[in-house]
GROMACS .gro file of C-alpha atoms in nm:
model
  191
    1UNK     CA    1  17.374   7.777  -8.421
    2UNK     CA    2  17.113   7.580  -8.652
    3UNK     CA    3  16.726   7.645  -8.566
    4UNK     CA    4  16.574   7.366  -8.461
    5UNK     CA    5  16.299   7.183  -8.621
    6UNK     CA    6  15.971   7.166  -8.455
    7UNK     CA    7  15.592   6.986  -8.593
    8UNK     CA    8  15.483   7.288  -8.804
    9UNK     CA    9  15.150   7.301  -8.634
   10UNK     CA   10  15.337   7.436  -8.328
   11UNK     CA   11  15.398   7.800  -8.536
   12UNK     CA   12  15.557   8.076  -8.374
   13UNK     CA   13  15.368   8.173  -8.157
   14UNK     CA   14  15.597   8.175  -7.829
   15UNK     CA   15  15.339   7.960  -7.621
   16UNK     CA   16  15.211   7.740  -7.863
   17UNK     CA   17  15.601   7.719  -7.953
   18UNK     CA   18  15.689   7.645  -7.523
   19UNK     CA   19  15.349   7.410  -7.508
   20UNK     CA   20  15.505   7.206  -7.834
   21UNK     CA   21  15.843   7.178  -7.649
   22UNK     CA   22  15.777   7.156  -7.350
   23UNK     CA   23  15.423   6.929  -7.285
   24UNK     CA   24  15.284   6.818  -7.603
   25UNK     CA   25  15.348   6.446  -7.606
   26UNK     CA   26  15.561   6.422  -7.301
   27UNK     CA   27  15.449   6.163  -7.104
   28UNK     CA   28  15.196   6.239  -6.826
   29UNK     CA   29  15.068   6.021  -6.545
   30UNK     CA   30  14.975   6.305  -6.260
   31UNK     CA   31  14.580   6.247  -6.225
   32UNK     CA   32  14.573   6.634  -6.146
   33UNK     CA   33  14.731   6.744  -6.462
   34UNK     CA   34  14.570   6.433  -6.671
   35UNK     CA   35  14.221   6.565  -6.564
   36UNK     CA   36  14.307   6.940  -6.654
   37UNK     CA   37  14.399   6.816  -6.993
   38UNK     CA   38  14.063   6.628  -7.050
   39UNK     CA   39  13.884   6.924  -6.921
   40UNK     CA   40  14.071   7.174  -7.173
   41UNK     CA   41  14.056   6.918  -7.460
   42UNK     CA   42  13.703   6.946  -7.418
   43UNK     CA   43  13.687   7.321  -7.389
   44UNK     CA   44  13.871   7.343  -7.749
   45UNK     CA   45  13.550   7.127  -7.922
   46UNK     CA   46  13.546   7.404  -8.242
   47UNK     CA   47  13.764   7.625  -8.120
   48UNK     CA   48  14.171   7.656  -8.201
   49UNK     CA   49  14.375   7.504  -7.936
   50UNK     CA   50  14.556   7.879  -7.879
   51UNK     CA   51  14.244   7.994  -7.765
   52UNK     CA   52  14.235   7.773  -7.471
   53UNK     CA   53  14.596   7.810  -7.444
   54UNK     CA   54  14.615   8.206  -7.408
   55UNK     CA   55  14.321   8.121  -7.117
   56UNK     CA   56  14.503   7.830  -6.879
   57UNK     CA   57  14.574   8.028  -6.622
   58UNK     CA   58  14.213   8.177  -6.612
   59UNK     CA   59  14.097   7.841  -6.608
   60UNK     CA   60  14.301   7.676  -6.329
   61UNK     CA   61  14.214   8.025  -6.142
   62UNK     CA   62  13.830   7.964  -6.221
   63UNK     CA   63  13.815   7.627  -6.184
   64UNK     CA   64  13.999   7.543  -5.815
   65UNK     CA   65  14.338   7.484  -6.006
   66UNK     CA   66  14.130   7.143  -6.158
   67UNK     CA   67  14.094   6.998  -5.836
   68UNK     CA   68  13.804   6.703  -5.918
   69UNK     CA   69  13.642   6.706  -5.571
   70UNK     CA   70  13.579   7.101  -5.552
   71UNK     CA   71  13.449   7.094  -5.940
   72UNK     CA   72  13.250   6.772  -5.834
   73UNK     CA   73  13.096   6.988  -5.577
   74UNK     CA   74  13.001   7.272  -5.773
   75UNK     CA   75  12.592   7.421  -5.752
   76UNK     CA   76  12.418   7.671  -5.984
   77UNK     CA   77  12.562   7.985  -5.800
   78UNK     CA   78  12.886   7.869  -5.907
   79UNK     CA   79  12.798   7.726  -6.249
   80UNK     CA   80  12.629   8.090  -6.288
   81UNK     CA   81  12.975   8.273  -6.183
   82UNK     CA   82  13.175   8.106  -6.409
   83UNK     CA   83  12.923   8.202  -6.713
   84UNK     CA   84  12.980   8.546  -6.578
   85UNK     CA   85  13.394   8.458  -6.633
   86UNK     CA   86  13.548   8.665  -6.935
   87UNK     CA   87  13.868   8.495  -6.886
   88UNK     CA   88  13.732   8.160  -6.994
   89UNK     CA   89  13.489   7.997  -7.303
   90UNK     CA   90  13.146   8.073  -7.158
   91UNK     CA   91  12.970   7.780  -7.275
   92UNK     CA   92  12.681   7.663  -7.076
   93UNK     CA   93  12.778   7.317  -7.220
   94UNK     CA   94  13.135   7.299  -7.163
   95UNK     CA   95  13.120   7.458  -6.806
   96UNK     CA   96  12.919   7.179  -6.682
   97UNK     CA   97  13.082   6.889  -6.874
   98UNK     CA   98  13.354   7.030  -6.649
   99UNK     CA   99  13.159   6.945  -6.309
  100UNK     CA  100  12.993   6.639  -6.461
  101UNK     CA  101  13.363   6.474  -6.585
  102UNK     CA  102  13.499   6.589  -6.238
  103UNK     CA  103  13.234   6.345  -6.105
  104UNK     CA  104  13.267   6.018  -6.354
  105UNK     CA  105  13.692   6.123  -6.256
  106UNK     CA  106  13.602   6.043  -5.903
  107UNK     CA  107  13.426   5.711  -5.982
  108UNK     CA  108  13.727   5.617  -6.218
  109UNK     CA  109  13.999   5.735  -5.937
  110UNK     CA  110  13.812   5.519  -5.673
  111UNK     CA  111  13.761   5.216  -5.888
  112UNK     CA  112  14.134   5.201  -6.041
  113UNK     CA  113  14.291   5.333  -5.777
  114UNK     CA  114  14.390   5.675  -6.025
  115UNK     CA  115  14.289   5.796  -6.312
  116UNK     CA  116  14.628   5.721  -6.438
  117UNK     CA  117  14.584   5.367  -6.410
  118UNK     CA  118  14.267   5.352  -6.601
  119UNK     CA  119  14.375   5.587  -6.915
  120UNK     CA  120  14.684   5.412  -6.977
  121UNK     CA  121  14.544   5.065  -7.020
  122UNK     CA  122  14.406   5.234  -7.356
  123UNK     CA  123  14.747   5.229  -7.512
  124UNK     CA  124  14.914   4.883  -7.283
  125UNK     CA  125  15.077   5.135  -7.039
  126UNK     CA  126  15.332   5.283  -7.270
  127UNK     CA  127  15.337   5.537  -7.534
  128UNK     CA  128  15.238   5.470  -7.890
  129UNK     CA  129  15.501   5.571  -8.134
  130UNK     CA  130  15.444   5.656  -8.438
  131UNK     CA  131  15.686   5.828  -8.756
  132UNK     CA  132  15.463   6.083  -8.946
  133UNK     CA  133  15.688   6.262  -9.178
  134UNK     CA  134  15.470   6.564  -9.197
  135UNK     CA  135  15.142   6.677  -9.050
  136UNK     CA  136  14.904   6.619  -9.293
  137UNK     CA  137  14.977   6.207  -9.258
  138UNK     CA  138  14.838   6.246  -8.856
  139UNK     CA  139  14.530   6.121  -8.810
  140UNK     CA  140  14.211   6.268  -8.692
  141UNK     CA  141  14.105   5.958  -8.464
  142UNK     CA  142  14.263   5.619  -8.415
  143UNK     CA  143  14.128   5.252  -8.294
  144UNK     CA  144  14.275   5.368  -7.978
  145UNK     CA  145  14.088   5.698  -7.914
  146UNK     CA  146  13.759   5.531  -8.036
  147UNK     CA  147  13.768   5.291  -7.749
  148UNK     CA  148  13.841   5.536  -7.502
  149UNK     CA  149  13.583   5.769  -7.594
  150UNK     CA  150  13.335   5.458  -7.600
  151UNK     CA  151  13.435   5.370  -7.230
  152UNK     CA  152  13.471   5.742  -7.148
  153UNK     CA  153  13.085   5.823  -7.245
  154UNK     CA  154  12.995   5.482  -7.092
  155UNK     CA  155  13.133   5.587  -6.711
  156UNK     CA  156  12.920   5.962  -6.762
  157UNK     CA  157  13.177   6.182  -6.925
  158UNK     CA  158  13.082   6.408  -7.232
  159UNK     CA  159  13.282   6.606  -7.451
  160UNK     CA  160  13.538   6.310  -7.487
  161UNK     CA  161  13.461   6.224  -7.897
  162UNK     CA  162  13.715   6.027  -8.031
  163UNK     CA  163  13.908   6.331  -8.175
  164UNK     CA  164  13.953   6.491  -7.866
  165UNK     CA  165  14.055   6.219  -7.715
  166UNK     CA  166  14.332   6.133  -7.984
  167UNK     CA  167  14.429   6.525  -7.944
  168UNK     CA  168  14.409   6.408  -7.552
  169UNK     CA  169  14.649   6.082  -7.635
  170UNK     CA  170  14.895   6.358  -7.785
  171UNK     CA  171  14.875   6.613  -7.507
  172UNK     CA  172  14.935   6.375  -7.260
  173UNK     CA  173  15.219   6.172  -7.459
  174UNK     CA  174  14.996   5.835  -7.489
  175UNK     CA  175  15.074   5.871  -7.815
  176UNK     CA  176  15.426   6.059  -7.951
  177UNK     CA  177  15.299   6.228  -8.284
  178UNK     CA  178  15.605   6.456  -8.305
  179UNK     CA  179  15.739   6.420  -8.646
  180UNK     CA  180  16.024   6.231  -8.719
  181UNK     CA  181  16.246   6.517  -8.776
  182UNK     CA  182  16.079   6.729  -8.506
  183UNK     CA  183  16.365   6.719  -8.216
  184UNK     CA  184  16.138   6.653  -7.967
  185UNK     CA  185  16.153   6.296  -8.069
  186UNK     CA  186  16.501   6.313  -7.960
  187UNK     CA  187  16.427   6.463  -7.637
  188UNK     CA  188  16.222   6.186  -7.615
  189UNK     CA  189  16.435   5.904  -7.711
  190UNK     CA  190  16.244   5.853  -7.989
  191UNK     CA  191  16.421   5.835  -8.362
   0.00000   0.00000   0.00000
């Protein structure tokens, strides 16, 4: 039996490998999941993604399974409790961003009927499929990520710079950046 070839960033950590194999790059259209990933990508700013992955279940518990309507209603008492929660990254700016982004997220849903309908416009409704040979070829941001960042910020979102937006696009399958020899490209029907 031959070993599967993966994108090298997945490494050998079982949690990272599972994330790479079962989630990263797979087109996501569920609004709750899209909101969760936007929050987690923002929480990752300045940290290693594996740090956030290891705390993901804690985030789900602490933030009401990323129910934007509940998070949008958080007040000072709930925010103070979150800042005392050792299971998440206790950064005041990032915790406040979850609340602010939940409010902006609900406004986008009201305007576009779903966040999915809004966010996928930045890639024309279908994944952008790249053909990178090596990890080093993959850019940190693109024109699409810059446009997404600019519009999200205009709508009141925070922790949505173009690099975060590009990581979000990769995570949610808006961009397929699996390298050409990664087995996940076959699974996604791309070669």
